Coordinates of C-alpha atoms and ligand atoms in Angstrom, one line a residue:
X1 CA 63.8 33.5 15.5
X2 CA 66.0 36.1 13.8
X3 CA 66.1 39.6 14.8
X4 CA 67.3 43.3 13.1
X5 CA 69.2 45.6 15.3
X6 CA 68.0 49.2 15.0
X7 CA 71.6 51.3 16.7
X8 CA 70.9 54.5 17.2
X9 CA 73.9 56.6 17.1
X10 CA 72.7 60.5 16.1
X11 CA 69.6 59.8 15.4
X12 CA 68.0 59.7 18.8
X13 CA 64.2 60.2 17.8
X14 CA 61.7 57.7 17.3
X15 CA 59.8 59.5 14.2
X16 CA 61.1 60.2 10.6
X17 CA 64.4 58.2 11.5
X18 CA 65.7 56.7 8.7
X19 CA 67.6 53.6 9.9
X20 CA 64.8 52.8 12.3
X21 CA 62.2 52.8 9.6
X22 CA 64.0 51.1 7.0
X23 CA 64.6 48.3 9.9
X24 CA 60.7 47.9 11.0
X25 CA 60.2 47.1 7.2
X26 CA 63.4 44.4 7.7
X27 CA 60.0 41.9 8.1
X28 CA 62.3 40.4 11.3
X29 CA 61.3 42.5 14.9
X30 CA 63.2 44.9 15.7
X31 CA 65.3 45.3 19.1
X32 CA 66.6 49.3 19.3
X33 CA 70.4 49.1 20.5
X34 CA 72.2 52.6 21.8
X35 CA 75.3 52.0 22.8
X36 CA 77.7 54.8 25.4
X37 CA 80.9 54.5 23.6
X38 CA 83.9 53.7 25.9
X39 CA 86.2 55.1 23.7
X40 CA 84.1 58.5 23.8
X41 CA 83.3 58.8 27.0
X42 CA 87.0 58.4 28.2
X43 CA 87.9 61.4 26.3
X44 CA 85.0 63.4 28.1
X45 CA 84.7 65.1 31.4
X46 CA 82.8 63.5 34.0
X47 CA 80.7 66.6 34.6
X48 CA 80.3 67.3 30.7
X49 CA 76.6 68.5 30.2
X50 CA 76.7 67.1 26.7
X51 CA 76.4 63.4 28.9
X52 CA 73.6 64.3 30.4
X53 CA 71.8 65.4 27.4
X54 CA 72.2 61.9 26.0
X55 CA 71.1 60.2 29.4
X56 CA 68.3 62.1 29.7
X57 CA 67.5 62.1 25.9
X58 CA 68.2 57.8 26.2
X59 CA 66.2 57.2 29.1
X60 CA 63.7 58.7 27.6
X61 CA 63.4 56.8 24.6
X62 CA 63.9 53.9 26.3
X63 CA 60.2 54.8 27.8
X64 CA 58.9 55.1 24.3
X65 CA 59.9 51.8 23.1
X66 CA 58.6 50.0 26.3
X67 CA 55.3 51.9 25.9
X68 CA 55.2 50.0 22.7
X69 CA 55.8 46.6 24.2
X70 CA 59.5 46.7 23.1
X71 CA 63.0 48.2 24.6
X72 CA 66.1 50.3 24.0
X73 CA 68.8 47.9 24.7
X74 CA 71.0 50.4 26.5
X75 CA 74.8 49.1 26.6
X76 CA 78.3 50.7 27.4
X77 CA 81.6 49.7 26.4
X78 CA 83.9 49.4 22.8
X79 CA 81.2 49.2 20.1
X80 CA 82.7 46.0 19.0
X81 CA 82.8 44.5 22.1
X82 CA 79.2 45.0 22.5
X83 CA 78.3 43.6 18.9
X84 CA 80.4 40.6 20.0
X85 CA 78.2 40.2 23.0
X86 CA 74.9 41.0 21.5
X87 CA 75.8 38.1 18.7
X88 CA 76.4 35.8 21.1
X89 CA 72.7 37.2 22.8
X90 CA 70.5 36.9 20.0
X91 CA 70.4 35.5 16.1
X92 CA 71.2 39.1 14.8
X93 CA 70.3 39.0 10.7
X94 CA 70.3 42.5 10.1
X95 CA 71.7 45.8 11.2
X96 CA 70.5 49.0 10.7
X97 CA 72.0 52.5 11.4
X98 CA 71.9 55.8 10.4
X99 CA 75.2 57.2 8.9
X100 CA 77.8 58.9 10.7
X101 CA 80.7 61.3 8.1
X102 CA 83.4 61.6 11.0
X103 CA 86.3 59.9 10.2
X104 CA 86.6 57.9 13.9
X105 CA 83.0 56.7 13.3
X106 CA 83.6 55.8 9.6
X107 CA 86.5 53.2 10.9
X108 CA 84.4 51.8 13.8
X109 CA 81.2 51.2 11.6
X110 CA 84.0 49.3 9.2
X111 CA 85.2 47.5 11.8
X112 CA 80.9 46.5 12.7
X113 CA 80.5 46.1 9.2
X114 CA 83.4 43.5 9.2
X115 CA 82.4 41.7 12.0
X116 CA 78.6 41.6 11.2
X117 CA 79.8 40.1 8.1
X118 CA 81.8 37.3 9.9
X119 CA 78.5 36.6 11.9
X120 CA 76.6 36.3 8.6
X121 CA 74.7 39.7 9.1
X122 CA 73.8 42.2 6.9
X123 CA 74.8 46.0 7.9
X124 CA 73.1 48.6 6.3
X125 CA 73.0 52.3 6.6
X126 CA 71.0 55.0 5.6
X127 CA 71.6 58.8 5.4
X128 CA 69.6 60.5 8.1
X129 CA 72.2 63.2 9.7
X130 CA 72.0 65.3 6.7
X131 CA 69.6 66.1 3.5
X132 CA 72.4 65.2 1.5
X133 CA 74.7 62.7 2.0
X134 CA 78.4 64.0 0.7
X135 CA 78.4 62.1 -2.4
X136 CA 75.0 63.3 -3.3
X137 CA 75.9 67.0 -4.5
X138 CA 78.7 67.0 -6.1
X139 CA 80.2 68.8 -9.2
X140 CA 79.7 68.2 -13.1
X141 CA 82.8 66.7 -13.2
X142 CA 81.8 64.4 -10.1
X143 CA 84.2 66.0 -7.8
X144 CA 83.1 67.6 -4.5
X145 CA 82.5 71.3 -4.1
X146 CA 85.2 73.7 -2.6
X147 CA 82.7 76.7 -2.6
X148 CA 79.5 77.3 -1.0
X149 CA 77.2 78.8 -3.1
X150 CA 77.3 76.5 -6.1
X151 CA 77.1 73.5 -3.4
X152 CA 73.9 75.8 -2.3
X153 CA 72.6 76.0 -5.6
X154 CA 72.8 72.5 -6.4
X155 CA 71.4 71.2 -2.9
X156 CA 68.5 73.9 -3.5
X157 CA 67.7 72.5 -6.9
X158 CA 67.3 68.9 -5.4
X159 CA 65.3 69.7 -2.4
X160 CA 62.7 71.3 -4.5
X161 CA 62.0 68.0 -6.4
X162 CA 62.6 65.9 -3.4
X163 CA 61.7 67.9 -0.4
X164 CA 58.8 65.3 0.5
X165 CA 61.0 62.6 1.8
X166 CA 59.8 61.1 4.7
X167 CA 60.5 58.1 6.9
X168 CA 57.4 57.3 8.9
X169 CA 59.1 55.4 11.9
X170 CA 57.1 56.0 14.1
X171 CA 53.9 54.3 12.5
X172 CA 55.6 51.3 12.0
X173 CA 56.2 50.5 16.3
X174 CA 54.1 47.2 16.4
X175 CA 57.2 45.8 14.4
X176 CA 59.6 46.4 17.3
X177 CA 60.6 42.9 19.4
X178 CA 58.5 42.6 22.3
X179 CA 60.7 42.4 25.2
X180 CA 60.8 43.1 28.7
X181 CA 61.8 46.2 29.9
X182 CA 65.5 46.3 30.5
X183 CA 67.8 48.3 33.0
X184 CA 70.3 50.9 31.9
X185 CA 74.0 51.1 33.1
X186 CA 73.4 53.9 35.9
X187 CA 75.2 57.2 35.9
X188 CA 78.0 56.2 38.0
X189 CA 78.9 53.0 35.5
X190 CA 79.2 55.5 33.1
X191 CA 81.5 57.9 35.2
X192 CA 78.8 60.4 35.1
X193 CA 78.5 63.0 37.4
X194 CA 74.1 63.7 37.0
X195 CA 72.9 67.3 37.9
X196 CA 69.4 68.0 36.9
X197 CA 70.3 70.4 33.8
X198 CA 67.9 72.7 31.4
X199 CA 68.4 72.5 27.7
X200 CA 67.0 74.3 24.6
X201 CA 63.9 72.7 24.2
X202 CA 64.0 70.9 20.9
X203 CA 60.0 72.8 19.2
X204 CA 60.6 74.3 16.1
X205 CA 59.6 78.0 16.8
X206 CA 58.1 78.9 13.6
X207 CA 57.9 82.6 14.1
X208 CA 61.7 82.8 15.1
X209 CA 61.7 80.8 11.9
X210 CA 59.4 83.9 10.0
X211 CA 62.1 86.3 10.7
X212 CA 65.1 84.6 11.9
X213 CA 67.0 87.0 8.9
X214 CA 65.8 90.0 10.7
X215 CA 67.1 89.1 13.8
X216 CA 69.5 86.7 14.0
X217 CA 72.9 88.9 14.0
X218 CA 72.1 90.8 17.1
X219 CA 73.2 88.3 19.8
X220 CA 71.4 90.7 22.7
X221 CA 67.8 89.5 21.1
X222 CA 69.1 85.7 21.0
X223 CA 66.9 85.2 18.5
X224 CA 68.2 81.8 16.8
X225 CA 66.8 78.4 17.1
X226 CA 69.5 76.6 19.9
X227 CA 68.8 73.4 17.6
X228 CA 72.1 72.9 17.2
X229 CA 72.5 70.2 20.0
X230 CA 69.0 68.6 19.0
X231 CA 70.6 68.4 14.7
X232 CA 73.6 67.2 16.5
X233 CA 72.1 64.4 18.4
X234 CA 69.0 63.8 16.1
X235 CA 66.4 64.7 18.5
X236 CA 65.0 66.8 16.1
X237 CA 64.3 65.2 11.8
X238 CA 66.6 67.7 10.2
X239 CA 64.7 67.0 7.1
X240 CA 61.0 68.0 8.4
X241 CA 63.4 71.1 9.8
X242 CA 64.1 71.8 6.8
X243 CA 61.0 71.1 5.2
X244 CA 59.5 73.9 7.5
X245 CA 62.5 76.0 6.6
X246 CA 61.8 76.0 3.0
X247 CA 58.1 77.3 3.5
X248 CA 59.5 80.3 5.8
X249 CA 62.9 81.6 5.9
X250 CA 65.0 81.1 3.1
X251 CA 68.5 82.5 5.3
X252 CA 67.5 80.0 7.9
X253 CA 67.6 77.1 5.1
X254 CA 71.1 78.5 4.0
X255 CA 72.4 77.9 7.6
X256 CA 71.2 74.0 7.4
X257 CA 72.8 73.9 3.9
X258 CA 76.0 75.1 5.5
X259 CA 75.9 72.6 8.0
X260 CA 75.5 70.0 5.0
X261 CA 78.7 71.8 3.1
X262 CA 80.7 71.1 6.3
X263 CA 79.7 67.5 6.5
X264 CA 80.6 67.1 3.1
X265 CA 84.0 68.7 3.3
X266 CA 85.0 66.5 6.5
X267 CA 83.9 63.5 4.7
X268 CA 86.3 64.7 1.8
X269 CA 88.7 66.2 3.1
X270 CA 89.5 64.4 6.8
X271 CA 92.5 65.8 6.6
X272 CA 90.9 69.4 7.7
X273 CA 90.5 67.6 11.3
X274 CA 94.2 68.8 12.3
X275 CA 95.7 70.3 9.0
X276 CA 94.0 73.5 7.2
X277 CA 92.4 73.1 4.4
X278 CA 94.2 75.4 2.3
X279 CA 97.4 73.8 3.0
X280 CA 99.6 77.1 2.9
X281 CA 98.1 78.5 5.9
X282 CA 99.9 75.2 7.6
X283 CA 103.0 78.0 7.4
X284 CA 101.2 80.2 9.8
X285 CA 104.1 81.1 12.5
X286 CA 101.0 81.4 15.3
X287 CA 102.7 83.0 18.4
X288 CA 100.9 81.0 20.3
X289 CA 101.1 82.8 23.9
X290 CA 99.7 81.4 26.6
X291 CA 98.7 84.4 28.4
X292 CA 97.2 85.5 25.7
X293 CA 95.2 82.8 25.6
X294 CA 94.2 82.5 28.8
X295 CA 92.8 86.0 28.5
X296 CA 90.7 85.1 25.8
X297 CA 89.2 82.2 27.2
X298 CA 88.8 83.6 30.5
X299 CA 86.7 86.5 28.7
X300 CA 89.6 89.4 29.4
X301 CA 91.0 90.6 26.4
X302 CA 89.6 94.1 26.6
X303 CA 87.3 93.8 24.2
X304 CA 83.7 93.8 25.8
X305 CA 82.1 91.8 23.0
X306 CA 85.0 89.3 22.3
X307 CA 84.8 89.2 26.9
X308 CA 81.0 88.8 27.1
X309 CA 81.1 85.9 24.3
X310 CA 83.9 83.9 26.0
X311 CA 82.1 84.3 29.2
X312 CA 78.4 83.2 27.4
X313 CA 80.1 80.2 26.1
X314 CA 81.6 79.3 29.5
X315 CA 78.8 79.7 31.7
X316 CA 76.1 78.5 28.8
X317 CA 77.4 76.3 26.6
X318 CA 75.9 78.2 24.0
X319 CA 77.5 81.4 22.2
X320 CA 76.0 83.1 19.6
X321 CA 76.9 82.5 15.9
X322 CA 77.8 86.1 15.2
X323 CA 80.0 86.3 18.6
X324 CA 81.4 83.1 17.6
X325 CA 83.1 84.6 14.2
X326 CA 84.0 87.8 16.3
X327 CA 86.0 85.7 19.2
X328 CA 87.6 83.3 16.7
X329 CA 88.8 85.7 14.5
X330 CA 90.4 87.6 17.2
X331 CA 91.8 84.6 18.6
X332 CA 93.3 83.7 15.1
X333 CA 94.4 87.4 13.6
X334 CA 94.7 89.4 16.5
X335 CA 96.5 87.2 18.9
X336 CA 97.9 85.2 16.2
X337 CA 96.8 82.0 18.1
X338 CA 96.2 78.5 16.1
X339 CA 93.0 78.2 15.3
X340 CA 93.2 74.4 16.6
X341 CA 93.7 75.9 20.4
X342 CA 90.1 78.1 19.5
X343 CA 88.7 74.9 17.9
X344 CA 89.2 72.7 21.3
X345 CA 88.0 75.0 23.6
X346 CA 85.0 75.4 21.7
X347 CA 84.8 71.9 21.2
X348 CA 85.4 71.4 25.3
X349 CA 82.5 74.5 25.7
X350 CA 79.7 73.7 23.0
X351 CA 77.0 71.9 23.9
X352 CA 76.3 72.0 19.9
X353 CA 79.8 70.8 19.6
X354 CA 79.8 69.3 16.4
X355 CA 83.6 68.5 14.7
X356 CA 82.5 69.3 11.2
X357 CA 80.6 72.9 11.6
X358 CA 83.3 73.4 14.3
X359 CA 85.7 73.0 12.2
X360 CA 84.3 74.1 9.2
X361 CA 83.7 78.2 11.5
X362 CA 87.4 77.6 13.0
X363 CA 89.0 77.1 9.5
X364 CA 86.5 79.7 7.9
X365 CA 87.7 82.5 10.6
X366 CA 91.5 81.8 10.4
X367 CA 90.8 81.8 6.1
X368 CA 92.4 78.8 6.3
X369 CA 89.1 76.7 5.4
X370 CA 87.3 76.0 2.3
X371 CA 85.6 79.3 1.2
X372 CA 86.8 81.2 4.2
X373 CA 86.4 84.3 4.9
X374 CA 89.6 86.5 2.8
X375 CA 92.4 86.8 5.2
X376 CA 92.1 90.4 4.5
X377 CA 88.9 91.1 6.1
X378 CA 89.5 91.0 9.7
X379 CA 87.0 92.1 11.9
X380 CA 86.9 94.9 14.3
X381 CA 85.5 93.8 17.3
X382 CA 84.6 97.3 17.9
X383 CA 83.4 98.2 14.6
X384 CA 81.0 95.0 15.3
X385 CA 79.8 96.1 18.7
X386 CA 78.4 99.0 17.3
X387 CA 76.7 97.4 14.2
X388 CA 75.5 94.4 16.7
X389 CA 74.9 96.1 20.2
X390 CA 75.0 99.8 19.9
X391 CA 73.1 99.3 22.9
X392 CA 75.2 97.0 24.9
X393 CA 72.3 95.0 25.7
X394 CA 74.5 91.9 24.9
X395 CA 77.7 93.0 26.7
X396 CA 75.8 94.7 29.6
X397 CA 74.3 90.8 29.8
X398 CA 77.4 88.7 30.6
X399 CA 80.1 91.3 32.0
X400 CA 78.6 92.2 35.0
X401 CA 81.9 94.6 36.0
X402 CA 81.3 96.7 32.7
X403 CA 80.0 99.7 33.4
X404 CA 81.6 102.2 30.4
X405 CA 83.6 101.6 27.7
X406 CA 86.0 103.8 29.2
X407 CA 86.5 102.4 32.6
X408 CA 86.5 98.8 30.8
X409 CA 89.9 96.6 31.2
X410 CA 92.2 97.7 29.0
X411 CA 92.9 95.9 25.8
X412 CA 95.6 93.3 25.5
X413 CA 96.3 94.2 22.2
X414 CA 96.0 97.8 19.5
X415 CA 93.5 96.8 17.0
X416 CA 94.8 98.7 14.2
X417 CA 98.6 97.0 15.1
X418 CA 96.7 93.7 15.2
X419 CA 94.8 94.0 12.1
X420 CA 98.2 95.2 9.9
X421 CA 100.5 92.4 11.5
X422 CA 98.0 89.7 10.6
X423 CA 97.7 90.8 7.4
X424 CA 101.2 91.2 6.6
X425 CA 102.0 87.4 7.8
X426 CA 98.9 86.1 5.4
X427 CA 99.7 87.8 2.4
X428 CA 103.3 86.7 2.9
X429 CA 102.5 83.5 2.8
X430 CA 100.3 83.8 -0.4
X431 CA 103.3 85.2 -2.0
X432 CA 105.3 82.5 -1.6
Ligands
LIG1 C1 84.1 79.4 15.2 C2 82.7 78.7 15.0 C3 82.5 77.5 15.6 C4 81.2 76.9 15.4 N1 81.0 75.7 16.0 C5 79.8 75.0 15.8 C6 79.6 73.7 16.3 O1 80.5 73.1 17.0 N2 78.4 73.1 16.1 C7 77.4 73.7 15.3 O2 76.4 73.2 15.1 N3 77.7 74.9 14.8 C8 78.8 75.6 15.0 N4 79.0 76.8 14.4 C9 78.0 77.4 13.5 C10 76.9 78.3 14.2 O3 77.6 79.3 15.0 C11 76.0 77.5 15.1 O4 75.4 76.4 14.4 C12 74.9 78.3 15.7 O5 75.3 79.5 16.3 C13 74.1 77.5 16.6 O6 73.0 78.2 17.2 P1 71.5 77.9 16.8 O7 71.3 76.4 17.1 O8 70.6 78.9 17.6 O9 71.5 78.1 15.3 P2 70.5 78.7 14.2 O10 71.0 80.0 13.8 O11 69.1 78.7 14.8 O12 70.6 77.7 13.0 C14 69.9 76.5 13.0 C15 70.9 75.4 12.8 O13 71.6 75.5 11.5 C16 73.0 75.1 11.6 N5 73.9 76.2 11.4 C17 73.6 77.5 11.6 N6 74.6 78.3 11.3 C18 75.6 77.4 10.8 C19 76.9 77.6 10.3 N7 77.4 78.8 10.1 N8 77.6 76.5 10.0 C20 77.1 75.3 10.1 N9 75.9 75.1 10.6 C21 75.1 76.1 10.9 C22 73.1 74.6 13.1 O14 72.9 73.2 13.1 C23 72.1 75.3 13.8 O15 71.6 74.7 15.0 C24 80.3 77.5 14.6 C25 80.5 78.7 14.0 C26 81.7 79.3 14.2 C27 82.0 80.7 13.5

């Protein structure tokens, strides 16, 4: 008998899941596929937390589907490899997946798509990583939006009349292919290195939610949600997220929307992925020193909150969104560093990694990105100690040597010097 493949990709969750819904109401059972990507994996540390989030998070979904009678099919290797295998397995009619924007998964779904096609199979996919899917909000005119708050405006207008969309997956289990339980390649297949790790538990807290505009810039009260890995990975329904967002916090919304306006603009624009977006800032002369950068991502530049961020993000994985702007702008107008040196560090670091709203923060801090920040505005990382932790709660946290601002390592650059050079270079360039 004929079966649908349900490949879960970023949407590692057994409830509201699009793809997996739409493929328990196929009518054919349904055998749940993850595969570990060789072509990912290679390009990852062995030790890389981010791989033990998705073991962890696999394994135990593979639990939830044999509770049901059913299992995860759990595979490694090139995703067409595996297809070719799993055709030659079972009488595959249907697959279903949710949809991935990045311009590496768009190519290897067409190449699936191709060969599903060859083997008589349907492939269908279904917008589950965002609200909107980038060719859902778009302009009058049908083109994409280069600026936020119309994009927010619009997305904000269609929520209201559609905000009830749900995809009861998890209701719909007894349509999954029984099957035995099945082993999963072990941690050393994968080149793995397991070490029992804790991560932001993926709850909504809804009174964090209540006054997450109150609270969220002051990175000593850590007051944001840490969803970022579970939206990244689909652990959480960003829709019911957002569903709960809409009731309480209309700031925290906007920060989802932004997510969705980066998504869009790397589906657009996959150029952004090594070129800026606003191509004249491709004429940056970045000095690029290495001991300068070095400093910075070693957390020594001076600057106790640009230090204590660097040094969150490397012994975390995890740096707060208002210490995030503050370190990348000084990377990119102070040191006069590319912003695509910031971008893979963070993108090493993150354990929210996520290439569009990585990219979308790197381009927005170096005003090279799609409704950056004006080149012109260049924060003072002093100035924005004292607004976010007159205290020094924050600092104080995560540079155990700091004891007065006095006493502190001396900076490795003037700010005021910094600020004019920077701005000199930029506005050169928009004269030109
Ligand atoms: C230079 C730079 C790099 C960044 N890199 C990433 C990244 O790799 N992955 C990532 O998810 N976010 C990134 N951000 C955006 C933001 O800093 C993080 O989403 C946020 O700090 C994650 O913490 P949280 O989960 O507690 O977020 P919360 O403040 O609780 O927000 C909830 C969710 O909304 C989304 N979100 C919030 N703020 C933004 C934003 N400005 N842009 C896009 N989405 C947002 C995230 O999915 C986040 O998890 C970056 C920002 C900058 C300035």
């Amino acid at each position: 008998m004929g079966i649908s493949i349900c490949w879960l990709r970023r949407d590692l969750r057994i409830d509201d899941n699009s793809a997996l819904f739409h493929s328990l109401k196929s009518g054919l059972p349904v055998l749940p596929v993850f595969i570990f990507d060789a072509e990912i994996l290679s390009g990852l540390d062995s030790y890389d937390k981010r791989l033990i989030f998705i073991y962890d998070t696999i394994r135990k979904l593979k639990l939830l589907f044999e509770s049901a009678g059913s299992t995860l099919l759990v595979m490694y290797g090139k995703p067409e490899e595996v297809f070719v295998r799993l055709f030659g397995q079972f009488q595959i009619e249907s697959v279903f997946a949710g949809i991935d924007y990045e311009p590496y998964s768009i190519e290897r779904d067409k190449a699936i798509e191709d060969l599903c096609s060859h083997n008589a199979a349907g492939f269908h996919r279904f917008h589950d990583h965002v609200i909107y899917a980038p060719k859902q909000i778009l302009k009058p005119d049908g083109k994409p939006y280069h600026v936020f708050t119309p994009y927010s405006k619009n997305w904000m207008l269609r929520f209201k009349s559609d905000a009830e969309t749900n995809y009861p997956s998890e209701d719909l289990l007894d349509n999954l292919l029984k099957h035995p339980p099945t082993e999963m390649p072990d941690s050393e297949a994968l080149k793995m290195v397991w070490k029992q790790t804790e991560f932001p538990v993926s709850g909504f807290n809804t009174q964090l939610i209540e006054k997450y505009d109150k609270v969220r810039d002051f990175p000593a009260l850590d007051a944001t949600t840490h969803l970022g890995i579970h939206l990244r990975f689909g652990t959480v329904s960003v829709r019911k997220l957002a569903r709960l967002a809409y009731r309480l916090n209309q700031t925290f919304l906007n920060e989802l929307i932004w997510r969705e306006f980066y998504q869009m603009i790397l589906y657009h624009h996959p150029e952004v992925v090594t070129r800026s977006f606003k191509p004249v800032y491709d004429n940056v002369r970045w000095l690029n020193r290495e001991q300068d950068f070095d400093a910075w991502c070693a957390g020594k530049t001076g600057y106790p909150l640009v230090d204590a961020g660097m040094r969150q993000l490397t012994q975390t994985g995890f740096m707060h969104n208002r210490v995030r702007m503050i370190t990348a702008s000084f990377l990119t107008k102070h040191l006069l560093i590319d912003w695509r040196w910031g971008e893979a560090f963070f993108a090493g670091h993150l354990l929210d990694y996520e290439l569009a709203s990585n990219n979308g923060g790197w381009q927005w801090a170096a005003s090279s990105g799609c409704d950056a920040v004006p080149y012109f505005r260049i924060f003072s990382p002093a100035r924005q100690q004292q607004t976010f932790d007159a205290n020094e709660q924050y600092i104080r946290k995560w540079l155990p040597e700091y004891s007065s601002a006095e006493s502190y390592l001396k900076p490795i650059i003037e700010h005021t010097f910094a600020r004019e050079r920077a701005i000199g270079i930029f506005a050169s360039l928009n004269k030109t």
